[in-house]
Coordinates of C-alpha atoms in Angstrom, one line a residue:
X1 CA 68.6 165.0 -122.5
X2 CA 64.9 165.4 -122.4
X3 CA 61.8 163.2 -121.2
X4 CA 61.9 160.6 -118.9
X5 CA 65.1 159.0 -117.5
X6 CA 66.0 155.8 -119.7
X7 CA 65.2 152.7 -117.7
X8 CA 63.6 149.2 -117.8
X9 CA 61.5 147.5 -115.4
X10 CA 62.3 144.2 -114.4
X11 CA 58.9 143.0 -116.1
X12 CA 60.0 144.7 -119.6
X13 CA 63.2 142.9 -118.9
X14 CA 61.5 139.7 -118.3
X15 CA 59.3 140.3 -121.5
X16 CA 62.5 140.4 -123.6
X17 CA 63.9 137.8 -122.4
X18 CA 61.1 135.5 -123.0
X19 CA 61.0 137.1 -126.6
X20 CA 64.3 135.9 -127.3
X21 CA 63.6 132.1 -125.5
X22 CA 60.4 131.7 -127.5
X23 CA 60.9 133.6 -130.8
X24 CA 64.6 134.2 -131.1
X25 CA 63.7 138.4 -131.4
X26 CA 66.3 139.9 -132.3
X27 CA 65.0 143.2 -131.8
X28 CA 64.7 142.2 -128.1
X29 CA 67.9 140.7 -128.2
X30 CA 68.9 144.2 -129.3
X31 CA 67.6 146.2 -126.6
X32 CA 68.3 144.4 -123.8
X33 CA 72.3 144.1 -125.4
X34 CA 71.7 148.2 -125.8
X35 CA 70.8 148.5 -121.9
X36 CA 72.8 146.1 -120.0
X37 CA 75.9 145.8 -121.9
X38 CA 77.3 149.3 -120.8
X39 CA 76.5 148.3 -117.5
X40 CA 77.9 145.1 -117.4
X41 CA 81.3 146.2 -119.2
X42 CA 81.5 149.1 -116.3
X43 CA 80.7 146.5 -113.8
X44 CA 83.4 144.3 -115.0
X45 CA 86.0 147.3 -115.2
X46 CA 85.0 147.8 -111.5
X47 CA 86.2 144.4 -110.9
X48 CA 89.3 144.7 -112.1
X49 CA 88.9 143.8 -115.6
X50 CA 90.5 146.0 -118.3
X51 CA 88.1 147.7 -120.8
X52 CA 88.9 145.2 -123.6
X53 CA 88.5 142.5 -121.2
X54 CA 85.3 144.0 -119.8
X55 CA 83.9 144.4 -123.3
X56 CA 84.7 140.7 -124.1
X57 CA 83.1 139.5 -121.5
X58 CA 80.4 141.3 -122.1
X59 CA 80.3 140.0 -125.6
X60 CA 80.6 136.0 -124.0
X61 CA 78.0 137.2 -121.5
X62 CA 75.2 138.1 -124.2
X63 CA 76.6 135.1 -126.3
X64 CA 75.5 133.4 -123.4
X65 CA 71.7 135.0 -123.4
X66 CA 71.2 134.3 -126.9
X67 CA 71.4 130.5 -126.3
X68 CA 70.3 130.1 -122.5
X69 CA 67.4 132.6 -123.0
X70 CA 64.8 129.8 -122.4
X71 CA 67.0 128.9 -118.8
X72 CA 65.9 132.1 -117.6
X73 CA 63.4 132.0 -114.9
X74 CA 61.7 135.5 -114.3
X75 CA 60.4 134.1 -110.8
X76 CA 63.5 133.0 -109.5
X77 CA 65.6 136.1 -110.2
X78 CA 65.2 139.6 -112.3
X79 CA 66.8 140.0 -115.2
X80 CA 69.5 142.2 -114.2
X81 CA 70.6 139.6 -111.5
X82 CA 70.6 137.1 -113.7
X83 CA 72.8 138.7 -117.1
X84 CA 75.4 139.8 -113.7
X85 CA 75.5 136.3 -112.7
X86 CA 76.2 135.3 -116.0
X87 CA 78.9 137.6 -116.6
X88 CA 80.4 137.5 -113.1
X89 CA 80.8 133.6 -113.9
X90 CA 82.5 134.6 -116.9
X91 CA 84.9 136.7 -115.4
X92 CA 85.7 134.1 -112.8
X93 CA 86.1 131.6 -116.4
X94 CA 88.4 134.3 -117.8
X95 CA 90.6 134.6 -114.5
X96 CA 91.0 130.7 -114.6
X97 CA 92.4 130.4 -117.8
X98 CA 95.0 132.9 -117.0
X99 CA 97.8 130.9 -116.7
X100 CA 99.8 133.5 -115.5
X101 CA 97.6 134.6 -112.8
X102 CA 96.8 132.5 -109.8
X103 CA 93.4 132.2 -108.9
X104 CA 93.1 131.6 -105.4
X105 CA 89.8 129.1 -105.0
X106 CA 88.7 130.4 -101.8
X107 CA 88.7 134.0 -102.8
X108 CA 85.3 135.4 -101.9
X109 CA 85.1 137.1 -105.2
X110 CA 85.5 133.8 -106.7
X111 CA 83.1 131.8 -104.7
X112 CA 79.6 131.4 -106.2
X113 CA 76.6 133.1 -105.1
X114 CA 74.4 130.3 -103.3
X115 CA 70.8 131.0 -104.7
X116 CA 68.6 133.8 -103.7
X117 CA 65.7 132.9 -100.8
X118 CA 62.5 133.3 -102.6
X119 CA 61.7 136.1 -99.9
X120 CA 65.0 137.9 -101.0
X121 CA 64.4 137.7 -105.0
X122 CA 60.6 139.1 -104.3
X123 CA 61.9 141.7 -101.9
X124 CA 64.5 142.7 -104.5
X125 CA 62.1 142.6 -107.4
X126 CA 59.8 145.2 -105.2
X127 CA 62.9 147.5 -104.8
X128 CA 64.1 147.6 -108.3
X129 CA 60.4 148.3 -109.4
X130 CA 60.0 151.1 -107.0
X131 CA 63.0 152.7 -107.4
X132 CA 62.4 152.7 -111.0
X133 CA 59.2 153.9 -110.8
X134 CA 60.2 156.8 -108.7
X135 CA 63.2 157.7 -111.0
X136 CA 60.6 157.7 -113.8
X137 CA 58.5 159.9 -112.1
X138 CA 61.2 162.8 -111.3
X139 CA 61.0 165.9 -113.8
X140 CA 63.2 165.5 -116.9
X141 CA 66.0 168.0 -115.4
X142 CA 66.3 165.9 -112.3
X143 CA 66.2 162.2 -114.5
X144 CA 69.0 163.8 -116.2
X145 CA 71.5 164.6 -113.0
X146 CA 70.7 160.9 -112.2
X147 CA 71.2 159.4 -115.2
X148 CA 74.4 161.1 -115.9
X149 CA 75.5 160.8 -112.2
X150 CA 74.7 157.0 -111.7
X151 CA 74.3 155.5 -114.6
X152 CA 76.9 157.3 -116.4
X153 CA 79.4 157.4 -113.4
X154 CA 80.0 161.2 -114.2
X155 CA 81.1 163.8 -111.3
X156 CA 79.0 166.8 -110.7
X157 CA 81.8 169.0 -111.9
X158 CA 81.6 167.2 -115.5
X159 CA 77.6 167.0 -115.4
X160 CA 77.5 170.7 -114.8
X161 CA 80.3 170.7 -117.6
X162 CA 78.2 169.1 -120.0
X163 CA 74.5 170.4 -119.4
X164 CA 76.4 174.0 -119.2
X165 CA 75.0 175.1 -115.8
X166 CA 76.2 176.3 -112.7
X167 CA 77.7 173.3 -110.2
X168 CA 75.4 174.8 -107.6
X169 CA 72.8 173.7 -109.7
X170 CA 73.5 169.8 -110.3
X171 CA 73.9 169.4 -106.7
X172 CA 71.0 171.3 -105.9
X173 CA 68.9 168.8 -108.4
X174 CA 70.6 165.6 -107.2
X175 CA 69.5 166.9 -103.8
X176 CA 65.8 167.4 -105.0
X177 CA 65.9 164.3 -107.1
X178 CA 67.0 161.7 -104.1
X179 CA 64.4 163.7 -101.9
X180 CA 61.5 163.0 -104.6
X181 CA 62.6 158.7 -104.6
X182 CA 62.7 158.8 -101.4
X183 CA 59.2 160.3 -100.9
X184 CA 58.0 158.0 -103.5
X185 CA 59.1 154.9 -102.0
X186 CA 58.3 155.9 -98.5
X187 CA 54.7 156.5 -99.8
X188 CA 54.3 153.1 -101.4
X189 CA 55.9 151.4 -98.1
X190 CA 54.4 153.8 -95.5
X191 CA 57.9 154.8 -94.5
X192 CA 61.5 154.7 -95.5
X193 CA 62.1 152.7 -92.7
X194 CA 59.7 150.0 -94.0
X195 CA 60.9 150.1 -97.5
X196 CA 62.7 147.0 -98.8

């Protein structure tokens, strides 16, 4: 992979959802799907869903996005928060429909989250944008290993094999990337300790 790390800022995501809501823009919908569907499926699998369950719930999530895009409010939540909340709720619904599984309604995983405080939403959006900008500023070799490690969930050894470079080089690139991202965020907020 060459070039900058594939990413989507909160503003870009919001623009795409708004295009779906206002113009039923299929290209915007496809862009949202391409970017978020793999991440949502991976999230669902980490929550205990099988691959097929994760893919099915992801499809249901994006059907909801198409029909309810007009309900998205960028002032209340980032697109990622909105999408993952829909997916989480679809997963809860799926668990409740399974008659062979007893669902404990008091299970913390099944209790809907309270609406986020306005300050928390702003802080989270600023954090997302700061990290996205810092990642976009990385050199291509560091951006590549960050993408493979965190977005594709590959081990250091798998990345070394895929890129045909020594394992030590991968670890070094990741260290340098983390250092650059921290420095970028610290520069934006005055110090790493004050970063949101």
